[in-house]
Every structure is written in structure tokens, then in C-alpha cells.
Short mmCIF file of C-alpha atoms in Angstrom, two decimals:
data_model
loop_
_atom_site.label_atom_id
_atom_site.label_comp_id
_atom_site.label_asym_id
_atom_site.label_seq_id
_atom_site.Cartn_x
_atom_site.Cartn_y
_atom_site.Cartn_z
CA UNK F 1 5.93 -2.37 -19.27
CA UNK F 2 6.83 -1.34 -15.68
CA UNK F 3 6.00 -3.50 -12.41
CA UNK F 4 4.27 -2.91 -9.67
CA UNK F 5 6.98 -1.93 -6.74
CA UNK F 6 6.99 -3.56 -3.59
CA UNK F 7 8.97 -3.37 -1.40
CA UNK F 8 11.16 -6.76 -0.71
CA UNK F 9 10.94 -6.91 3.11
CA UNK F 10 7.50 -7.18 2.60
CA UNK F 11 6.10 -10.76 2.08
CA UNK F 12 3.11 -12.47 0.69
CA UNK F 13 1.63 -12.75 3.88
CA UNK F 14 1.49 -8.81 4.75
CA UNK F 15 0.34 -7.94 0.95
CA UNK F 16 -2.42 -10.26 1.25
CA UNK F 17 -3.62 -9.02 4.50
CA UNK F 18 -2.96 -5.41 3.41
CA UNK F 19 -5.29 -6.14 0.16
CA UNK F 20 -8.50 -7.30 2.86
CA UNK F 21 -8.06 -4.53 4.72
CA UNK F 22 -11.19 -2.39 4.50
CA UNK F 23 -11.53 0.92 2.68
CA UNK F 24 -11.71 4.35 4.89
CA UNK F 25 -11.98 6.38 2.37
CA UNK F 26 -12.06 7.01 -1.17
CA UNK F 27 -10.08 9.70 -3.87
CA UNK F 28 -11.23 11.07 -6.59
CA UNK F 29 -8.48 11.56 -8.83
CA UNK F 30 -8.11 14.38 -11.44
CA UNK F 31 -4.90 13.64 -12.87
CA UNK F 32 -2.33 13.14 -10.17
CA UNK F 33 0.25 10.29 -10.16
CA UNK F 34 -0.27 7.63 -7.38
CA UNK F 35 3.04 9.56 -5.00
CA UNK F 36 0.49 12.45 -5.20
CA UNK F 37 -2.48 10.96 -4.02
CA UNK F 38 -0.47 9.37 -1.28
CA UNK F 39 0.64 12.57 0.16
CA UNK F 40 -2.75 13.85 -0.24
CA UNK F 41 -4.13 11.10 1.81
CA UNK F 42 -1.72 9.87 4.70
CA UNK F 43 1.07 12.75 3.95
CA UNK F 44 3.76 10.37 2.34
CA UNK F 45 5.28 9.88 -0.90
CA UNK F 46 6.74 6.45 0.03
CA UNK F 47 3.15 5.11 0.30
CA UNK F 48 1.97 5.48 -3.38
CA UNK F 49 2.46 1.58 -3.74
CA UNK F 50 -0.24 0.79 -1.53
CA UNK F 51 -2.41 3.03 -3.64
CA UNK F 52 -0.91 0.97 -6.23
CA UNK F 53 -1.48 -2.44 -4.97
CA UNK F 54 -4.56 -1.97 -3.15
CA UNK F 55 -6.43 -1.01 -6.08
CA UNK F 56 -5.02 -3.31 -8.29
CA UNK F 57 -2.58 -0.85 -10.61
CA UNK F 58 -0.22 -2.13 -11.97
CA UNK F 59 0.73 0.51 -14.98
CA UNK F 60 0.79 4.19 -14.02
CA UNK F 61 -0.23 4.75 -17.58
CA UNK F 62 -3.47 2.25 -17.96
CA UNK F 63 -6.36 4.95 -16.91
CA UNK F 64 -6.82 3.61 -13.44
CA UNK F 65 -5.84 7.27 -12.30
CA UNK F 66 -7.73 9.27 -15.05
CA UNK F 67 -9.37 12.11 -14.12
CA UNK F 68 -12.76 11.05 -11.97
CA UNK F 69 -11.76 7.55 -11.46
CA UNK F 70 -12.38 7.06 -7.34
CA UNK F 71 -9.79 4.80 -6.10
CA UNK F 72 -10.20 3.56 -2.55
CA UNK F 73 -7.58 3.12 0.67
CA UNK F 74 -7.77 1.89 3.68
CA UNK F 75 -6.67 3.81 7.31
CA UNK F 76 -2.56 4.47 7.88
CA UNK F 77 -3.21 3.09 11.43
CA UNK F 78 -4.57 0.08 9.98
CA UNK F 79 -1.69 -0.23 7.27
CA UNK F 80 1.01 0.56 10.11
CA UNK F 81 -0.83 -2.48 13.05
CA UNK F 82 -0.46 -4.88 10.13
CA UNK F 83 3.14 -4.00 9.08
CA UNK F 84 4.10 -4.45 13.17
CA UNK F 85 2.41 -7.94 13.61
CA UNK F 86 4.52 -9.05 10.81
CA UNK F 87 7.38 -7.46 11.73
CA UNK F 88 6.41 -9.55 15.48
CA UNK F 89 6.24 -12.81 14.41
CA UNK F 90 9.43 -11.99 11.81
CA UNK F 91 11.30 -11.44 15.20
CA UNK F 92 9.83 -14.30 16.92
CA UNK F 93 10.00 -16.71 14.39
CA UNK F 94 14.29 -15.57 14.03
CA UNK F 95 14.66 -15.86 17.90
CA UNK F 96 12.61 -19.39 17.40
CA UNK F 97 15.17 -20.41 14.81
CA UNK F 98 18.59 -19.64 16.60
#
């Protein structure tokens, strides 16, 4: 069984706040796979693990992206805000610590 990818400079923190984030939107899917989707939505292949994670798939394989299922994501500015706070206090925290 595979594993959900995420990215390693990425820490609990950031996937819990990316997880309350609210939903903009919603996809039906008819088939694609979740790099698909991503491009449809925000224009980026590299993103499909936030489909991934923010609705809770964890096998590409397990029906969550059957045809008609609606999977939801939230906005790229929100995504990209949360991803620079961390990055913020990251740098802060390694200034903080030298």
C-alpha cells in the first residue's frame, strides 16, 4: 500500500493548519488522478498532495476519486499565506537559536 506524500520541509504544524483551512471550491471528479485535478484547479502538478491530504486520501486506488465523487480545496492564496508564516517563524525561530 502506498503513503500519502508530503513533503518533509513541511511540519505538523503547517499540515494541521492547511487541513482547517476552509473550502473555496469543490471538483467533481470523473476519473482523473489527484496531479490532474490539481492542474485543473490552481494550474500545478506539484499540488496534487494537498488534494490528497486535504480530503483525507490516502490510496490513489480506494474510490475517493471515482467518477462523481466531489472532493473539496481550499484557495492557493490561502495555501501559499500559510506556507510563508511558517516559513517566518522557521527563520525567526533559527536566527533565535544562533
Amino acid at each position: 500500500m502506498s503513503t500519502l506524500y508530503i513533503p518533509s520541509t513541511l511540519n505538523s504544524y503547517f499540515l494541521e493548519k492547511l487541513k482547517a483551512l476552509p473550502a473555496v471550491g469543490s471538483f467533481r471528479c470523473m476519473g482523473e488522478r489527484a496531479d490532474v485535478i490539481a492542474y485543473k484547479i490552481w494550474g500545478d502538478v506539484n499540488l496534487a498532495w494537498i488534494i490528497k491530504y486535504y480530503n483525507g486520501i490516502t490510496h490513489p486506488y480506494d474510490g475517493s476519486l471515482a467518477v462523481g465523487k466531489v472532493i473539496l480545496f481550499p484557495s492557493l492564496n490561502s495555501i501559499e499565506k500559510l506556507y510563508a508564516t511558517l516559513t517566518a517563524k522557521q527563520r525567526a525561530a533559527e536566527k533565535e537559536s544562533k
